[in-house]
CSV table of C-alpha atoms in Angstrom, one decimal:
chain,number,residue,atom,x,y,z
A,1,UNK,CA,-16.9,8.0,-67.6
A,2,UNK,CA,-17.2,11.8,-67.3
A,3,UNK,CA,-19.3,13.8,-69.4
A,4,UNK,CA,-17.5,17.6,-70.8
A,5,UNK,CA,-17.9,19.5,-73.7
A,6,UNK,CA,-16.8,22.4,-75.4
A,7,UNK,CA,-17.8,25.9,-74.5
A,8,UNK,CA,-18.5,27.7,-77.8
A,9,UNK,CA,-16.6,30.7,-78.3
A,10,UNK,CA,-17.1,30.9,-81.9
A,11,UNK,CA,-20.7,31.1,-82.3
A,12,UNK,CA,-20.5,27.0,-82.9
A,13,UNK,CA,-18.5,24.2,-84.3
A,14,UNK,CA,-19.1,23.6,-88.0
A,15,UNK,CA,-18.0,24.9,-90.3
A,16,UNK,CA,-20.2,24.4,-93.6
A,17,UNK,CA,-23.3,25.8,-91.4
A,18,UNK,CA,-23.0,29.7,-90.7
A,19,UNK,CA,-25.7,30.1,-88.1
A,20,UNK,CA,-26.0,27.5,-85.5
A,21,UNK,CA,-28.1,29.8,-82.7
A,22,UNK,CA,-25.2,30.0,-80.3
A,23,UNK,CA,-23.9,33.6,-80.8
A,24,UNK,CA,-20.5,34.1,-79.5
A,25,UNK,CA,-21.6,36.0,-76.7
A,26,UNK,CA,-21.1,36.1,-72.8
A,27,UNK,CA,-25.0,36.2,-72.5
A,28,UNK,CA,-25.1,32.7,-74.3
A,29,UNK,CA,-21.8,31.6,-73.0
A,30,UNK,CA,-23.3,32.1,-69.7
A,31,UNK,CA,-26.7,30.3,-70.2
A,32,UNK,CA,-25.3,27.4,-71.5
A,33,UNK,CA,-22.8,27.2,-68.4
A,34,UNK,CA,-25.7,27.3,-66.0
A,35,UNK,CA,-27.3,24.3,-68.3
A,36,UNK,CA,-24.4,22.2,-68.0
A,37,UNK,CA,-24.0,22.9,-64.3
A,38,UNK,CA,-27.7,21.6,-63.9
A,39,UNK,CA,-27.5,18.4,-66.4
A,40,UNK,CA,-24.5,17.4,-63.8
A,41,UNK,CA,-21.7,17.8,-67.0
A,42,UNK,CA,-18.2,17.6,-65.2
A,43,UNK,CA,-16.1,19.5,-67.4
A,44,UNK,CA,-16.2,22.7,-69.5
A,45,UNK,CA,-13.3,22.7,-72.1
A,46,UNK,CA,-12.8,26.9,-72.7
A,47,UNK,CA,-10.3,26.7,-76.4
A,48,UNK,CA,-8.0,29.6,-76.6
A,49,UNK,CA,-7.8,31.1,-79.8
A,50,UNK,CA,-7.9,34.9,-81.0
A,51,UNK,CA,-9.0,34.4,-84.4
A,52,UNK,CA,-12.0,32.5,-85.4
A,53,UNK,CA,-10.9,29.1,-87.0
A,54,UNK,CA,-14.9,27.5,-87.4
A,55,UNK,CA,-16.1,30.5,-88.7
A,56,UNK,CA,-13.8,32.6,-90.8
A,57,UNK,CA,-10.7,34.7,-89.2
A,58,UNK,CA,-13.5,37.8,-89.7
A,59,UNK,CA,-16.3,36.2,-87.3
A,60,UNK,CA,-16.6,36.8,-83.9
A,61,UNK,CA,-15.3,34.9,-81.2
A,62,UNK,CA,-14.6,35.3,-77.5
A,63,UNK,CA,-11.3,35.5,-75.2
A,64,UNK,CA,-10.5,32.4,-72.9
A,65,UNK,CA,-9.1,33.8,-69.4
A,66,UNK,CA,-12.0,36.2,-68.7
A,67,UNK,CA,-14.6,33.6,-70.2
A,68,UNK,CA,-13.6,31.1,-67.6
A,69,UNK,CA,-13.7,33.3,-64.7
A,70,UNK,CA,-17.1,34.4,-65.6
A,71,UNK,CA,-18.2,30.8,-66.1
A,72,UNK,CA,-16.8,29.5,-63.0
A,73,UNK,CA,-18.7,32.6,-60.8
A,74,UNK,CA,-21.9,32.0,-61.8
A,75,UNK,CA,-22.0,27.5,-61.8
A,76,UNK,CA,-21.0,25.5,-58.6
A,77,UNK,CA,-19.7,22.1,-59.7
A,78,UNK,CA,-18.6,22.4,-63.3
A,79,UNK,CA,-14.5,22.4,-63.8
A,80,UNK,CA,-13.1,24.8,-66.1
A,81,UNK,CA,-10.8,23.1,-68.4
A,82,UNK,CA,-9.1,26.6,-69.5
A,83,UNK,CA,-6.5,26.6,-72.8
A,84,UNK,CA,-3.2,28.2,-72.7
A,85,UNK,CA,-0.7,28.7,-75.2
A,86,UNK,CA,2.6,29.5,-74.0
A,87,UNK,CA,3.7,31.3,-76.8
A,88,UNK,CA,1.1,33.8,-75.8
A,89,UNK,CA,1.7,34.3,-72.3
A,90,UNK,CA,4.3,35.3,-69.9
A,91,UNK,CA,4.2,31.9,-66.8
A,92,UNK,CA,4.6,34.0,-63.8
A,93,UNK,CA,1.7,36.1,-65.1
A,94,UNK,CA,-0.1,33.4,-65.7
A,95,UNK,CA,0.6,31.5,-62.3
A,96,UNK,CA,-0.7,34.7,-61.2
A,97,UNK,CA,-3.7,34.7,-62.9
A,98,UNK,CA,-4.6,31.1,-62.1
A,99,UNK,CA,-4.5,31.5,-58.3
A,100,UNK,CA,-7.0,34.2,-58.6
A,101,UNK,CA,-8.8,32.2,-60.6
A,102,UNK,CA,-8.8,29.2,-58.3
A,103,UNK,CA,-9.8,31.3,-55.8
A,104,UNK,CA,-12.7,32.1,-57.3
A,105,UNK,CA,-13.7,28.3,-58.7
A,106,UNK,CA,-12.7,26.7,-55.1
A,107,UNK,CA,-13.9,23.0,-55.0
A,108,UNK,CA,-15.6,20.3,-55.2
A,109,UNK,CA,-15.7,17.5,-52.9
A,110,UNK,CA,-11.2,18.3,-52.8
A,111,UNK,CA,-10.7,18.5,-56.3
A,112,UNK,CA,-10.2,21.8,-58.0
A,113,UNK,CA,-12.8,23.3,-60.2
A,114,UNK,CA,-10.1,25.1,-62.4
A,115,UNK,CA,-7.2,23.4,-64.8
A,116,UNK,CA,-4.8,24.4,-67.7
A,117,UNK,CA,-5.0,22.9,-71.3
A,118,UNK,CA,-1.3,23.1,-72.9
A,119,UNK,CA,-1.5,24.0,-75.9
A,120,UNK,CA,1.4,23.8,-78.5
A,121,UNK,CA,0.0,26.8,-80.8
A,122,UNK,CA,-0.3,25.7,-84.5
A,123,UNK,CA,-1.6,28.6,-86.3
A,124,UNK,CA,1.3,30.7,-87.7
A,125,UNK,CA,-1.4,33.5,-89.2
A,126,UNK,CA,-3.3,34.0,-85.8
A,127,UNK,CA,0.4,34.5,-84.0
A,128,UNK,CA,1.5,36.8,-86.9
A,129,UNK,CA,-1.8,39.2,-86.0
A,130,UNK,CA,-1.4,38.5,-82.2
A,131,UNK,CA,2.1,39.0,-81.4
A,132,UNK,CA,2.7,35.6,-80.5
A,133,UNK,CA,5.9,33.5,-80.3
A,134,UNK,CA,5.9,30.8,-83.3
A,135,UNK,CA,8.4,28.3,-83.1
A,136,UNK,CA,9.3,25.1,-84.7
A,137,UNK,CA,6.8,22.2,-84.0
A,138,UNK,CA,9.5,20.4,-81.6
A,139,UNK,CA,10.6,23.8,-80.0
A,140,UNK,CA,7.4,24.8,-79.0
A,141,UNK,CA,6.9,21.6,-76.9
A,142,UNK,CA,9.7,22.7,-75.6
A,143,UNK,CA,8.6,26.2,-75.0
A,144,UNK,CA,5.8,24.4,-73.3
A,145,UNK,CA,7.9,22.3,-70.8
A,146,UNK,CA,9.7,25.3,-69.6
A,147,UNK,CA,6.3,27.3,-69.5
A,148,UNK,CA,4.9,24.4,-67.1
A,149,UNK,CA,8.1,24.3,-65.2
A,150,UNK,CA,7.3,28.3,-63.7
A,151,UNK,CA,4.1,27.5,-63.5
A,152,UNK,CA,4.6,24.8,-60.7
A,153,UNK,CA,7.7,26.3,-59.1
A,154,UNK,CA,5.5,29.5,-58.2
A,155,UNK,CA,2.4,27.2,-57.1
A,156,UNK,CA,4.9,25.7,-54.7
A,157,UNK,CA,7.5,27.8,-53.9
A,158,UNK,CA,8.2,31.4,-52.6
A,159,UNK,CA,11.0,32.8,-53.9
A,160,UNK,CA,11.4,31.4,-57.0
A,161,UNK,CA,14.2,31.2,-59.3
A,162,UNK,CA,14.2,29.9,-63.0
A,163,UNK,CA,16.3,29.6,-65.8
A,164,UNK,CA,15.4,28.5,-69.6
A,165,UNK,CA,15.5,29.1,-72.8
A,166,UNK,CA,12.5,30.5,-73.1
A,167,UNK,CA,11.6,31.8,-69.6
A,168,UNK,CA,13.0,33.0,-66.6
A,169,UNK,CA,12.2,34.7,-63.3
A,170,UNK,CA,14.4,35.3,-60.6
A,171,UNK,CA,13.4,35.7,-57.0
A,172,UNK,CA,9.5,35.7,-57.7
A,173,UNK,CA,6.9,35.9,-55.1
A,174,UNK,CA,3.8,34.7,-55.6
A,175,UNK,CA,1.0,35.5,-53.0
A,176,UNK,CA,-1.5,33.8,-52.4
A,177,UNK,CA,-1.2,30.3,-53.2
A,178,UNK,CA,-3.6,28.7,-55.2
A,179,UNK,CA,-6.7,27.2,-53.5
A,180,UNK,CA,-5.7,24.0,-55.4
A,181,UNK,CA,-3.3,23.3,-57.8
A,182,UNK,CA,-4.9,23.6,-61.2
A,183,UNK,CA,-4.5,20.0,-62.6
A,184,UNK,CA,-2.0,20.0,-66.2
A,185,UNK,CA,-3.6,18.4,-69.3
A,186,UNK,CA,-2.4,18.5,-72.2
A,187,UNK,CA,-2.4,16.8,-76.0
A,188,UNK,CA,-0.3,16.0,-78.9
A,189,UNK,CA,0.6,13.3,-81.3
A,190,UNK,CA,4.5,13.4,-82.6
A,191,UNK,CA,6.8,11.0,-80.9
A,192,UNK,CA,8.4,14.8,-79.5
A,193,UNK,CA,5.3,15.8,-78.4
A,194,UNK,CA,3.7,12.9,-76.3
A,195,UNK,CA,7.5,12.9,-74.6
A,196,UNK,CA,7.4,16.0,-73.1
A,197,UNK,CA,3.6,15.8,-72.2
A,198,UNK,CA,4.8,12.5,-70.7
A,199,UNK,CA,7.2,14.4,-68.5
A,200,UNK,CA,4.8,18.3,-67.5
A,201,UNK,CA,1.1,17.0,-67.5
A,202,UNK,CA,-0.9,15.4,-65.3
A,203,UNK,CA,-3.7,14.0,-67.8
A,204,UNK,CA,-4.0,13.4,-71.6
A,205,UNK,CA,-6.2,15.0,-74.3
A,206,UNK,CA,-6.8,13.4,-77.3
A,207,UNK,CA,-8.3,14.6,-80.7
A,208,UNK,CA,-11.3,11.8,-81.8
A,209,UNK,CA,-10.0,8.8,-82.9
A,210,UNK,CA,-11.2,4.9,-83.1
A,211,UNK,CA,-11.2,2.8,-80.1
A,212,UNK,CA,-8.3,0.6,-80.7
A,213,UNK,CA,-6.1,4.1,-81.7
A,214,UNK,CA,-7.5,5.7,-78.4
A,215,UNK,CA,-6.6,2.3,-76.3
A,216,UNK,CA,-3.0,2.1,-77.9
A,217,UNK,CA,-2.4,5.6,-77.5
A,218,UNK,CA,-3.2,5.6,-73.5
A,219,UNK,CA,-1.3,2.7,-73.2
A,220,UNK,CA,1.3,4.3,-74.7
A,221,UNK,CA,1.1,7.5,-72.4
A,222,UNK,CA,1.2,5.6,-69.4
A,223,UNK,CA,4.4,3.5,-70.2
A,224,UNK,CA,6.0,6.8,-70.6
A,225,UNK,CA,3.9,8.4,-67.3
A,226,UNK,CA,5.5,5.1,-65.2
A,227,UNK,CA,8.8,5.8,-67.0
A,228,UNK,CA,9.3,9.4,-65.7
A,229,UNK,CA,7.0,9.6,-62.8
A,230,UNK,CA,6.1,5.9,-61.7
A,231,UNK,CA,2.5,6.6,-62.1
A,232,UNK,CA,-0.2,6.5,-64.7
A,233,UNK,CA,-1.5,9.6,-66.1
A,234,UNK,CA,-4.6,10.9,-63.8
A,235,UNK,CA,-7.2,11.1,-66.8
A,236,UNK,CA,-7.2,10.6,-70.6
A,237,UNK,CA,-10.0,13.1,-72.4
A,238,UNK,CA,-11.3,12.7,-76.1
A,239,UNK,CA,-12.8,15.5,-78.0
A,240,UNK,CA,-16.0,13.9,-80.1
A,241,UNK,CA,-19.1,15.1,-82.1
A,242,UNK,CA,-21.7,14.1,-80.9
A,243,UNK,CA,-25.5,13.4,-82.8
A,244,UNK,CA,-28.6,11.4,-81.0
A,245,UNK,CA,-31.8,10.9,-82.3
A,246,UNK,CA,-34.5,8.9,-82.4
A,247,UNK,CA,-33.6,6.7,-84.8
A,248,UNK,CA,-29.9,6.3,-86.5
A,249,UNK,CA,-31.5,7.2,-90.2
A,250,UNK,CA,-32.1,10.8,-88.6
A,251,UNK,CA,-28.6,11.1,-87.1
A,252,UNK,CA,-27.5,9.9,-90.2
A,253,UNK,CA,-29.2,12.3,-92.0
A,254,UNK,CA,-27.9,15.2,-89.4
A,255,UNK,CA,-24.3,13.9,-90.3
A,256,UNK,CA,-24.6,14.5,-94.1
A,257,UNK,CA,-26.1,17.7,-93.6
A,258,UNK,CA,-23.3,19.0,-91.3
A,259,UNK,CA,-20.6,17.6,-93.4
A,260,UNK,CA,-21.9,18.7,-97.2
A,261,UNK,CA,-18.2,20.3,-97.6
A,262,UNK,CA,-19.0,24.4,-98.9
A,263,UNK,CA,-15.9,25.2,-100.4
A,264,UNK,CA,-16.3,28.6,-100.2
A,265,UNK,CA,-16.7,28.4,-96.5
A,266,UNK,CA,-14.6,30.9,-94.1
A,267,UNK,CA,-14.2,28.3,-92.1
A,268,UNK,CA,-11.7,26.3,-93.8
A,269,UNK,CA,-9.3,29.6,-94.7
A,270,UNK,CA,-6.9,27.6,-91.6
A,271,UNK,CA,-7.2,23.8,-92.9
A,272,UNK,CA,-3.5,23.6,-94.7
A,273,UNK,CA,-2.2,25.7,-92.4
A,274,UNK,CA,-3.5,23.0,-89.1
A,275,UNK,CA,-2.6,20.8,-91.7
A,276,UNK,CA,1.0,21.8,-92.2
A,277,UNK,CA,2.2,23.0,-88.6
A,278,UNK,CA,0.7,19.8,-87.0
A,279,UNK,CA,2.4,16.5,-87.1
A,280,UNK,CA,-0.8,13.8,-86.9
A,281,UNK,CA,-0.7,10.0,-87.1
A,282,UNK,CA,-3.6,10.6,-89.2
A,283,UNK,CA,-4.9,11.8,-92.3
A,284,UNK,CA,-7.3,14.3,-92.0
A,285,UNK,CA,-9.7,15.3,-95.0
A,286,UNK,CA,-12.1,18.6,-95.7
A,287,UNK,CA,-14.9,16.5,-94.6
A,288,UNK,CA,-13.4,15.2,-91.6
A,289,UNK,CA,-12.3,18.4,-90.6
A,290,UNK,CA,-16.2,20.3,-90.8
A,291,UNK,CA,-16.6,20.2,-87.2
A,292,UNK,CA,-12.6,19.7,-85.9
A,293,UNK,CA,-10.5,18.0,-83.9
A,294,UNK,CA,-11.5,14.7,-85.7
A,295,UNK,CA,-14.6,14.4,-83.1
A,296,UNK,CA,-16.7,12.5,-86.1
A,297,UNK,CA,-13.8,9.6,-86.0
A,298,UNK,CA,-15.3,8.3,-83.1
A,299,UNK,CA,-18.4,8.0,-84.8
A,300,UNK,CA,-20.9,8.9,-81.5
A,301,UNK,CA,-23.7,9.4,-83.7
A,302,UNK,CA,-27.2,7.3,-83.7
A,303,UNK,CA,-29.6,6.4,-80.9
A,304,UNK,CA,-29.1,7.0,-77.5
A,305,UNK,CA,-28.6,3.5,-76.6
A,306,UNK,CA,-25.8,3.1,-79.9
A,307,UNK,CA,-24.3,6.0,-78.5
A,308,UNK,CA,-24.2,4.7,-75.4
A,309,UNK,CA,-22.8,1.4,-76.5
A,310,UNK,CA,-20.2,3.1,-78.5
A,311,UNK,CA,-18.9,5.0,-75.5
A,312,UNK,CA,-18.7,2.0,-72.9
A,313,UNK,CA,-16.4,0.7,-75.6
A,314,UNK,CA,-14.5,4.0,-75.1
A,315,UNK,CA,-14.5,3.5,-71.6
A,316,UNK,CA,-13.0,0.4,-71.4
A,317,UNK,CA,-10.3,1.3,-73.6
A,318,UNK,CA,-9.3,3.6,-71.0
A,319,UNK,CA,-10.9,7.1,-71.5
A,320,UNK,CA,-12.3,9.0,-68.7
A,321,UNK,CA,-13.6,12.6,-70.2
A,322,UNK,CA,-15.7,12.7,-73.2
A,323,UNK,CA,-15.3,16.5,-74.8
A,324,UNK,CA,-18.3,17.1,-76.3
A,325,UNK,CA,-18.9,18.8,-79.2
A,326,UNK,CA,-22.9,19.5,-80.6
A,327,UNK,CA,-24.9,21.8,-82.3
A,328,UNK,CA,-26.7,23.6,-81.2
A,329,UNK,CA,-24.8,23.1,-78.0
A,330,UNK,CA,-28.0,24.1,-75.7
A,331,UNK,CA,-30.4,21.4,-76.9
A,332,UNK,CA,-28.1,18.7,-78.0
A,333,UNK,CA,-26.5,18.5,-74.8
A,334,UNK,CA,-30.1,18.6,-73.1
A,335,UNK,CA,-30.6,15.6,-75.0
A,336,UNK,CA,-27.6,14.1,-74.3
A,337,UNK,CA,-27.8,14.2,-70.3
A,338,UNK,CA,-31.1,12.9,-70.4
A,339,UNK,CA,-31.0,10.1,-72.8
A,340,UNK,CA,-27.1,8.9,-73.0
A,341,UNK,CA,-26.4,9.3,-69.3
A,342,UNK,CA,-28.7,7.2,-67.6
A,343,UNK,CA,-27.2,4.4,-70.1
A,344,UNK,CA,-23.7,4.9,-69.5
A,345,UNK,CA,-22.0,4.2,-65.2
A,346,UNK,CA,-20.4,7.6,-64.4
A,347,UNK,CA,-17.3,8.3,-61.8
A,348,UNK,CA,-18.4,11.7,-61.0
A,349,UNK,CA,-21.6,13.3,-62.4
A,350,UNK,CA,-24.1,13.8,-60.0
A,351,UNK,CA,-26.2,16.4,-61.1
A,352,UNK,CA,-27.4,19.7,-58.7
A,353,UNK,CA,-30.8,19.9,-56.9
A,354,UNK,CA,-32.5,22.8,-58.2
């Protein structure tokens, strides 16, 4: 099992508590990176979205592209999981943009420091501010199949030609290369969805869930993977909140005060529309939805050795990432590195000598 977690762009992750000391600023941003770097975390997840969903669509919160090229100068192992919305971008710009930024992650021990979160946009209000494309739920996996499709031709190929509904180029160059090909994850939970992440990602992302939905759900992506490919999928991440303490009546205790629903928080203003434009195979409910993504289903929260226990049972179902969530992100995942990980057999979390 790897250990990742989400870098905080909006100041922090719940939504019923409005100052979580992790303002949404480079400085902090930058700080944290170093942390991680040190406690030997493998994976930075950097979410891409232009208005602030935790904390009210008036709060700050901080851009994805420049964050991760900031992030990935100043640490030396860490891999920048960076989000991209193709309804936002323009592919050849964005293969552009990615060899840069490869150039400047490199890699470790072969395997590249930067890679590309698909992400089928969901919020109709933030696209309506930011110019972005909104389509229908099934279109805009489409939209992200062709967005992949450029991507890849222009990693591998000089000139390149493409046709689409959605994109095209026609003769593109694209110089230099990247230093390694940024690996594809993506996410989704429609029968539409997982098809074409199926057929244009390497790896799957998947919101919290239990761990017989998580084990029938990779199962499910790798029949398809062998299917279209022959292959498994390379790694299956899960986003989770994540609470250790000395004894499970104070994670307990941390749990109710995080999730005390405050209806009149900003932070819920996007909840029916996530709601709407999403098609989950779950229900999701206000509570539930206080720190997002559904990273409470899994239910990481107690001592460090229930924790533990709870994510070998992870583990053997199949998942290889852990996307942490915590709060305040600086101490909890402190805590985390040196009471969970010792417990738990890792594939690739060495930490640095300092």
């Amino acid at each position: 099992m790897d250990f990742g977690y989400w870098t905080p762009i909006y100041g922090g992750f719940l939504r019923n508590v409005d100052d979580e000391a992790m303002p949404a600023t480079w400085e902090y941003v930058k700080e944290l990176s170093l942390l991680a770097d040190r406690l030997g975390y493998h994976t930075t997840l950097v979410p891409e979205l232009y208005l602030n969903d935790r904390k009210g669509i008036a709060a700050p919160s901080l851009e994805a592209w420049s964050l991760s090229s900031a992030i990935l100068a100043v640490t030396q192992r860490l891999r920048v999981m960076t989000a991209v919305r193709p309804g936002f971008h323009l592919p050849a710009v964005t293969a552009k943009e990615s060899a840069t930024i490869s150039d400047i992650a490199g890699t470790v021990d072969g395997a590249a420091r930067f890679s590309l979160n698909v992400v089928a946009a969901w919020w109709e209000e933030e696209a309506r501010q930011y110019g972005g494309a909104f389509t229908r739920h099934d279109e805009r996996y489409r939209q992200a199949t062709e967005f992949v499709d450029v991507l890849r031709g222009l990693w591998e190929k000089t000139p390149f030609d493409y046709s689409g509904e959605h994109f095209s180029v026609e003769g593109s160059i694209l110089s230099p290369k990247p230093a390694a090909i940024p690996p594809i994850f993506a996410g989704g939970e429609s029968e539409s969805g997982r098809e074409s992440i199926a057929t244009f990602a390497d790896s799957y992302v998947l919101h919290g869930g239990t761990v017989d939905e998580v084990r029938t759900k990779i199962a499910d992506m790798n029949t398809r993977s062998q299917r279209i490919h022959q292959r498994d999928m390379a790694e299956f991440g899960m986003s989770c909140f994540v609470i250790v303490r000395d004894t499970e009546k104070e994670a307990r205790a941390e749990l109710e005060r995080i999730t005390t629903v405050d209806p009149n928080s900003p932070g819920y203003a996007s909840f029916e529309e996530f709601v709407k434009n999403s098609e989950l195979d779950v229900e999701v409910s206000r509570r539930e939805y206080s720190v997002g993504t559904r990273g409470l289903r899994p239910d990481l929260v107690g001592t460090a050795e229930q924790v533990a226990e709870k994510i070998a049972a992870y583990q053997d179902a199949g998942l290889t990432l852990l996307l942490i969530q915590s709060s305040p992100a600086h101490d909890e995942l402190a805590r985390i590195a040196e009471q969970v990980f010792p417990l738990v057999p890792a594939s690739a979390r060495a930490p640095l000598t300092v």
